[in-house]
PDB file of C-alpha atoms in Angstrom:
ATOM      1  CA  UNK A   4      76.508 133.623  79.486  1.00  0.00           C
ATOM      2  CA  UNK A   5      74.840 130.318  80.659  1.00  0.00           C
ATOM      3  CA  UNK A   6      78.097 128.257  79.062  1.00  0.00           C
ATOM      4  CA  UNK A   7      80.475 130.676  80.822  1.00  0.00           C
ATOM      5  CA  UNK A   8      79.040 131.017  84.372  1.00  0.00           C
ATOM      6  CA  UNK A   9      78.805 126.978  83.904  1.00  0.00           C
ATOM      7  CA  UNK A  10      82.620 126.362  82.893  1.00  0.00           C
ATOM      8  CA  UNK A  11      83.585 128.637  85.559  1.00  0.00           C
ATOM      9  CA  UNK A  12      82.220 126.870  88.148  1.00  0.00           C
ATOM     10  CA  UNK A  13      82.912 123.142  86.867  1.00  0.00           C
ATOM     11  CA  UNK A  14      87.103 124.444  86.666  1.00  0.00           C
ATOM     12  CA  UNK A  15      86.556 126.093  90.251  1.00  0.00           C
ATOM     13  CA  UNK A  16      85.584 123.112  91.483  1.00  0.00           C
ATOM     14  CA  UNK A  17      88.588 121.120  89.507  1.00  0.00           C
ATOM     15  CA  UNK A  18      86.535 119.145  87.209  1.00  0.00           C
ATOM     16  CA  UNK A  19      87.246 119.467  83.397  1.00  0.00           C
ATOM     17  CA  UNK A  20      84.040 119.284  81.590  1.00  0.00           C
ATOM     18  CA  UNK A  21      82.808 121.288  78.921  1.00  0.00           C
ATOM     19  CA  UNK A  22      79.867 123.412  79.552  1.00  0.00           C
ATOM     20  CA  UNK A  23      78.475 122.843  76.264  1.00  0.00           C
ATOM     21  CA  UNK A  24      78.560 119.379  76.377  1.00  0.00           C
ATOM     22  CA  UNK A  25      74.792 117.802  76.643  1.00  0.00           C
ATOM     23  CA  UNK A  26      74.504 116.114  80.302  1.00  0.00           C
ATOM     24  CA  UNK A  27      73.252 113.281  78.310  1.00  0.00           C
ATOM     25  CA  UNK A  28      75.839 112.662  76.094  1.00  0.00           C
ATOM     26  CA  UNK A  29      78.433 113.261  78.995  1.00  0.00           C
ATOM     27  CA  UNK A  30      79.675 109.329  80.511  1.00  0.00           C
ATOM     28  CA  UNK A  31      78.229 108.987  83.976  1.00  0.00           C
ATOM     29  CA  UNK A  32      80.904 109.844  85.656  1.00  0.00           C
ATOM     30  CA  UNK A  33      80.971 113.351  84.502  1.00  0.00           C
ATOM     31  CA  UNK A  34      77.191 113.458  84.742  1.00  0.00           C
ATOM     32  CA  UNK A  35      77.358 112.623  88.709  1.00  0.00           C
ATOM     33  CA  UNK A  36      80.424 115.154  88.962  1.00  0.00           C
ATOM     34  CA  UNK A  37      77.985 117.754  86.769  1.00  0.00           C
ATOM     35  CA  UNK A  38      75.405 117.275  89.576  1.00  0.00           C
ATOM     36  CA  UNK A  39      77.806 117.277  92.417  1.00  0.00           C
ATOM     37  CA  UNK A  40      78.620 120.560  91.050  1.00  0.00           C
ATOM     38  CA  UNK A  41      75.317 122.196  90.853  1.00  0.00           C
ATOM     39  CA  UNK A  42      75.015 121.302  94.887  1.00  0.00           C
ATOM     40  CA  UNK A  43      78.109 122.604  95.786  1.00  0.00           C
ATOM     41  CA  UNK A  44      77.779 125.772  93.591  1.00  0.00           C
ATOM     42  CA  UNK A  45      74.407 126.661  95.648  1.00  0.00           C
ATOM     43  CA  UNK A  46      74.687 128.788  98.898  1.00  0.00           C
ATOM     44  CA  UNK A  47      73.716 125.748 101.179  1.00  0.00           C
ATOM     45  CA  UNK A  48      73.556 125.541 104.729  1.00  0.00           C
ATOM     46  CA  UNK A  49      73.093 121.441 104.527  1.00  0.00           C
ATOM     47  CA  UNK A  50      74.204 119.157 101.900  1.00  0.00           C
ATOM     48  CA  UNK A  51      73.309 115.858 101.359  1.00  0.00           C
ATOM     49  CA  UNK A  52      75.125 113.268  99.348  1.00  0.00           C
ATOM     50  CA  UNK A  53      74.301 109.746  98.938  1.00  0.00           C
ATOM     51  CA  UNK A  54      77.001 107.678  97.414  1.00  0.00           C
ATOM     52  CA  UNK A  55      78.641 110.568  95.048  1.00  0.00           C
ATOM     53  CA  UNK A  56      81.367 108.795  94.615  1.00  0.00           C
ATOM     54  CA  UNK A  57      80.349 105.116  93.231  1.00  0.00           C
ATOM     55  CA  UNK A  58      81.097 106.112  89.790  1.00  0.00           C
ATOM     56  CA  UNK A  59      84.122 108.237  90.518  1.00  0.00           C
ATOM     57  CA  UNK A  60      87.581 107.134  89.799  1.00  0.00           C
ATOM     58  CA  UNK A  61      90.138 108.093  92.358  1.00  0.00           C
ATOM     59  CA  UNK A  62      91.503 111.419  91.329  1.00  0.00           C
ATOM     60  CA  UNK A  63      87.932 112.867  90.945  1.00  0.00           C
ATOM     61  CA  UNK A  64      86.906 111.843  94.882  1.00  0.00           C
ATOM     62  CA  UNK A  65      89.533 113.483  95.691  1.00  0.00           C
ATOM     63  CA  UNK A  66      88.798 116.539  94.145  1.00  0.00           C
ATOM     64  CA  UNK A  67      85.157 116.344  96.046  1.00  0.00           C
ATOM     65  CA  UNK A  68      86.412 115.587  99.053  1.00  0.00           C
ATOM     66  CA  UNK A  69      88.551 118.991  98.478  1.00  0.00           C
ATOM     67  CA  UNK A  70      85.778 120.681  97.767  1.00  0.00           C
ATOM     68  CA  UNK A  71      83.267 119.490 100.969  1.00  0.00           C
ATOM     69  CA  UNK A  72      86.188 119.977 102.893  1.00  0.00           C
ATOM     70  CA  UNK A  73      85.946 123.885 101.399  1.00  0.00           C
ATOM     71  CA  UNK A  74      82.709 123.780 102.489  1.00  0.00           C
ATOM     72  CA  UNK A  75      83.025 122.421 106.171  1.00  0.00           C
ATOM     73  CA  UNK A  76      85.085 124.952 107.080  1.00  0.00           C
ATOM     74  CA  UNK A  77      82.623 127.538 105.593  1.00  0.00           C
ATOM     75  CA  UNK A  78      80.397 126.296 108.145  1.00  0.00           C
ATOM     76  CA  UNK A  79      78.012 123.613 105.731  1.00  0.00           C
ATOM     77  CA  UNK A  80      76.592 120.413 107.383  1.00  0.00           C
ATOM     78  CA  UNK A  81      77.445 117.514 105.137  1.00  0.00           C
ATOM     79  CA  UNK A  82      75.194 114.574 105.362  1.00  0.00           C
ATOM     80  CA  UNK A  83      77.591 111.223 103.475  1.00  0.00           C
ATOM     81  CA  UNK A  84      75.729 108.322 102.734  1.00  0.00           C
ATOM     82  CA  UNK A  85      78.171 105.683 101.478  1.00  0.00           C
ATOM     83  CA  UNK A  86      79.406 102.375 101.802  1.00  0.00           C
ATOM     84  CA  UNK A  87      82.821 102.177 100.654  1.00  0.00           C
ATOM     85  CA  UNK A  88      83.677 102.615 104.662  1.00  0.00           C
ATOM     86  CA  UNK A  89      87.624 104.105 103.660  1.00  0.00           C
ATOM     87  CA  UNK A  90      85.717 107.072 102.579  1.00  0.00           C
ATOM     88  CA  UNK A  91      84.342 107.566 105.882  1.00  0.00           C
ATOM     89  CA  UNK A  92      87.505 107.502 107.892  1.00  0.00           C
ATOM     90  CA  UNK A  93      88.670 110.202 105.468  1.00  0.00           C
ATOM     91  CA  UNK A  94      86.307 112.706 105.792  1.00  0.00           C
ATOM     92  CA  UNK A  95      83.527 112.189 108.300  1.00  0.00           C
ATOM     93  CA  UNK A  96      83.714 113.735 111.544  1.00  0.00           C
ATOM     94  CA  UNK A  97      81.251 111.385 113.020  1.00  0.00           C
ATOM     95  CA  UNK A  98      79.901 107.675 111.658  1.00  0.00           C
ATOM     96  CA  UNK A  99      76.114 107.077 112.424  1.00  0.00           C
ATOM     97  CA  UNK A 100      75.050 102.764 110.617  1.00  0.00           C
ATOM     98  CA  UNK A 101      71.764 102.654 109.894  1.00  0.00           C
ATOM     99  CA  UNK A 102      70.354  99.033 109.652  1.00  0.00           C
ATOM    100  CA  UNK A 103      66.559  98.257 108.119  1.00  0.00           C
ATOM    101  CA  UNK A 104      65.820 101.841 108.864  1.00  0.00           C
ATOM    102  CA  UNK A 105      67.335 102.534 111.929  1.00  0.00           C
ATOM    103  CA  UNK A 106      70.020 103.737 113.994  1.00  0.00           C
ATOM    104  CA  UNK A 107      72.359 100.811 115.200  1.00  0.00           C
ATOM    105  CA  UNK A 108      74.656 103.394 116.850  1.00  0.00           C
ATOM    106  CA  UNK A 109      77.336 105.848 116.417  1.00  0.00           C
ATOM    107  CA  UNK A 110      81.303 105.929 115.630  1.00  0.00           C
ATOM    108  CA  UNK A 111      83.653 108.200 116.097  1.00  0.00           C
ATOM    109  CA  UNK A 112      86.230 107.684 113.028  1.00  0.00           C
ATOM    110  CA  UNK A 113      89.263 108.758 114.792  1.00  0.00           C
ATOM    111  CA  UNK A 114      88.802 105.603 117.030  1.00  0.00           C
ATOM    112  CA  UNK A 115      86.866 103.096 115.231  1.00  0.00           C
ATOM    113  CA  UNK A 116      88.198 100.388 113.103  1.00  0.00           C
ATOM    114  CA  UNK A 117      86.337  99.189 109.284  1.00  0.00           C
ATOM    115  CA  UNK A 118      85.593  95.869 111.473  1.00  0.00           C
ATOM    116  CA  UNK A 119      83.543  98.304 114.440  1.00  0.00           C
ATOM    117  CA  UNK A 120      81.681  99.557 111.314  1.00  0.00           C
ATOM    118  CA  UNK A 121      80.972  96.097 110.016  1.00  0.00           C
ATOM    119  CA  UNK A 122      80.042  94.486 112.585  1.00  0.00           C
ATOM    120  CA  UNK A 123      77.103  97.288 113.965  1.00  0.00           C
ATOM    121  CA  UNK A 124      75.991  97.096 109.787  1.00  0.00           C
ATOM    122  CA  UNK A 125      75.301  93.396 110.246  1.00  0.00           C
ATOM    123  CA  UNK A 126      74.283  92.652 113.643  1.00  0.00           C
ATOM    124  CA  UNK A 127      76.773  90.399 114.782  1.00  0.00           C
ATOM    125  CA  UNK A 128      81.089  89.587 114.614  1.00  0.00           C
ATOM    126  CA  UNK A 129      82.089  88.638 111.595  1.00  0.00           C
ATOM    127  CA  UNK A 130      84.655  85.498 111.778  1.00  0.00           C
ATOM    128  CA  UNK A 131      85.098  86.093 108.260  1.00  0.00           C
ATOM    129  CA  UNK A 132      84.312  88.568 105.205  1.00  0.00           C
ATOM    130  CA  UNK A 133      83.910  85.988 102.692  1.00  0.00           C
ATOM    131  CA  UNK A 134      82.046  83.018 101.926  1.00  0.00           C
ATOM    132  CA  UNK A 135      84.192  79.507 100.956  1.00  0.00           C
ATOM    133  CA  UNK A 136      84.301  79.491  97.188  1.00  0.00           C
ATOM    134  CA  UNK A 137      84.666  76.996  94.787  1.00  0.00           C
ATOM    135  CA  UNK A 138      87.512  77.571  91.989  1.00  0.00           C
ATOM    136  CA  UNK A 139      86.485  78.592  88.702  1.00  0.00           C
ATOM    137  CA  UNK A 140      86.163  75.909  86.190  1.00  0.00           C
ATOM    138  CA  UNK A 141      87.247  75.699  83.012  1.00  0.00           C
ATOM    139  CA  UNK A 142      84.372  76.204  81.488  1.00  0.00           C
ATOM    140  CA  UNK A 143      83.220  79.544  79.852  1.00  0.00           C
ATOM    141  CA  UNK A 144      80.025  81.672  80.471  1.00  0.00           C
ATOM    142  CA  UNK A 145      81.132  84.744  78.608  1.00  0.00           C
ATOM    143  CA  UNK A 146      83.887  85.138  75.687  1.00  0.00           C
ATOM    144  CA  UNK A 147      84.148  88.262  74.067  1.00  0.00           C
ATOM    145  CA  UNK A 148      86.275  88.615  70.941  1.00  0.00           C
ATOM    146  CA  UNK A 149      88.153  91.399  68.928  1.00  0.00           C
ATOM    147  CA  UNK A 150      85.800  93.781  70.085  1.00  0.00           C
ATOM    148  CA  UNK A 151      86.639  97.005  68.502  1.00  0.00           C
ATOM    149  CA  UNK A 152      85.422 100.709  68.280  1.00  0.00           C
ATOM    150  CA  UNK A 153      87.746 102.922  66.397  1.00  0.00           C
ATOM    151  CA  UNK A 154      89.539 105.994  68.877  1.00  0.00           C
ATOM    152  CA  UNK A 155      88.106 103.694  72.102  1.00  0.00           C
ATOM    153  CA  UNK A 156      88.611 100.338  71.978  1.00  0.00           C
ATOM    154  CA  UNK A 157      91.465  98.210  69.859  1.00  0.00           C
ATOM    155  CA  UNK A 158      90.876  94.579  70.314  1.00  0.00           C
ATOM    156  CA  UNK A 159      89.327  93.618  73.271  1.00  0.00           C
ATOM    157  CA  UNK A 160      89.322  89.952  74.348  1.00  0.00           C
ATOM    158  CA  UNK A 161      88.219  88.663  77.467  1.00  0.00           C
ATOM    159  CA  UNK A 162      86.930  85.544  78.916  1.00  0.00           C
ATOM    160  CA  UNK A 163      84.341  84.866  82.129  1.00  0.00           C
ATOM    161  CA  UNK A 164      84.059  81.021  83.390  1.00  0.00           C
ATOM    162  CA  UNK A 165      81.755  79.387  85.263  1.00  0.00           C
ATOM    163  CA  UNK A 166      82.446  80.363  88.977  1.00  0.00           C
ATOM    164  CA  UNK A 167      85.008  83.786  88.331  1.00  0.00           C
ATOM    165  CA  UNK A 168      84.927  87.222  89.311  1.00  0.00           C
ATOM    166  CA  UNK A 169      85.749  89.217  86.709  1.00  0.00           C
ATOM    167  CA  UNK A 170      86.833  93.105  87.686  1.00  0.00           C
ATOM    168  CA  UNK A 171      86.665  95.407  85.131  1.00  0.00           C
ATOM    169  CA  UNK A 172      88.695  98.559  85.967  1.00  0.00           C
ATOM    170  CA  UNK A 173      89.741 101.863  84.802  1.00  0.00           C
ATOM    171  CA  UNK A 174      90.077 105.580  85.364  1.00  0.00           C
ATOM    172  CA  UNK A 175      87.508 107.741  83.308  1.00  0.00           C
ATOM    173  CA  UNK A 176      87.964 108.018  79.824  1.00  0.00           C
ATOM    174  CA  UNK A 177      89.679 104.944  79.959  1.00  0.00           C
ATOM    175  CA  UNK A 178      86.764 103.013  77.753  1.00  0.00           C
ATOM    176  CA  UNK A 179      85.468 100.389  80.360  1.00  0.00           C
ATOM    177  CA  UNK A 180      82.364 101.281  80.027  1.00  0.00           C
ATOM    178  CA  UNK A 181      82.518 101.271  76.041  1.00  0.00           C
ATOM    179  CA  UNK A 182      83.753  98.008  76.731  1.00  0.00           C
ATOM    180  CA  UNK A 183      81.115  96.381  79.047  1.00  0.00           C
ATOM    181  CA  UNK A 184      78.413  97.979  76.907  1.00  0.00           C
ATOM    182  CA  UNK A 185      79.884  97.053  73.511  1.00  0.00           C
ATOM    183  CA  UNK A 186      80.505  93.489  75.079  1.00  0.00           C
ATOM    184  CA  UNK A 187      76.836  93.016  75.439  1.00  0.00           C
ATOM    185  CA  UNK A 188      76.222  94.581  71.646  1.00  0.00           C
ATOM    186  CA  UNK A 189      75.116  97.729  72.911  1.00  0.00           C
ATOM    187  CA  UNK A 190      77.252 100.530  71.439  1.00  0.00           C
ATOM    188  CA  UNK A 191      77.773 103.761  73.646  1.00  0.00           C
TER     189      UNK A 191
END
């Protein structure tokens, strides 16, 4: 009954898990949209979420943000803690930045700009986002080679250098984090 009442409220709120699955043995992903929803599922008056999303690939936010939209117009107070700021403009009604534990001010997302945000998160204008950087050199800090795990990963090969930014993306499922875990020898 458990496993029933469970899938029935992981496809209501558009996520595809199975209820039978151990949380532990589910990738984190899934585990944060298992807890996301076991707060929506409860008959709250306030909800507050603190960075759901930062291991969510695109097409699950959105189905959150369908969901606490549901629930805004059933009259629940959302409290969103996040920093990916893009987030805000799409569903926050009001933006409140909070710097070393207190309020620096309020926004109102229908008229602010990411820079307005910025700029009250660290005190001052920002001339520009990035530090100067020096190019990558040739030489290597990280190789890995023919890294393989049968049904996830067919040989894998990848390179860091001294001075890059590697990015390592893909939607869930998709084995990235097989692949950063396996790169380091630890199998998952």
């Amino acid at each position: 009954a458990l496993n029933t009442k469970a899938g029935e409220l992981l496809r209501a709120f558009g996520y595809n898990i199975d209820p039978r699955m151990r949380t532990g043995d589910l990738s984190v992903a899934y585990q944060q949209m298992v807890e996301i929803t076991k707060s929506l599922a409860k008959d709250v008056r306030i909800l507050i979420l603190d960075e759901p999303t930062a291991v969510l690939a695109d097409p699950e936010v959105d189905v959150l943000f369908e969901n606490l939209m549901r629930l805004k117009e059933r009259g629940v107070t959302i409290l969103y803690i996040s920093h990916r700021l893009q987030e805000l403009f799409r569903i926050c009604d009001r933006i409140t930045v909070v710097k070393d534990g207190e309020t620096v001010g309020q926004l109102d997302p229908k008229v602010c700009k990411e820079h307005d945000i910025i700029t009250m998160m660290v005190g001052r204008e920002m001339t520009s986002l990035f530090p100067e950087r020096l190019p990558p050199t040739d030489e290597v800090y990280l190789e890995i080679r023919n890294l393989n795990r049968p049904g996830v990963l067919e040989d894998i090969n990848v390179q860091v250098r001294k001075g890059e930014v590697v990015g390592l993306a893909g939607l869930v499922g998709s084995g990235r984090t097989e692949m950063a875990a396996g790169g380091f020898g630890r199998a998952r």
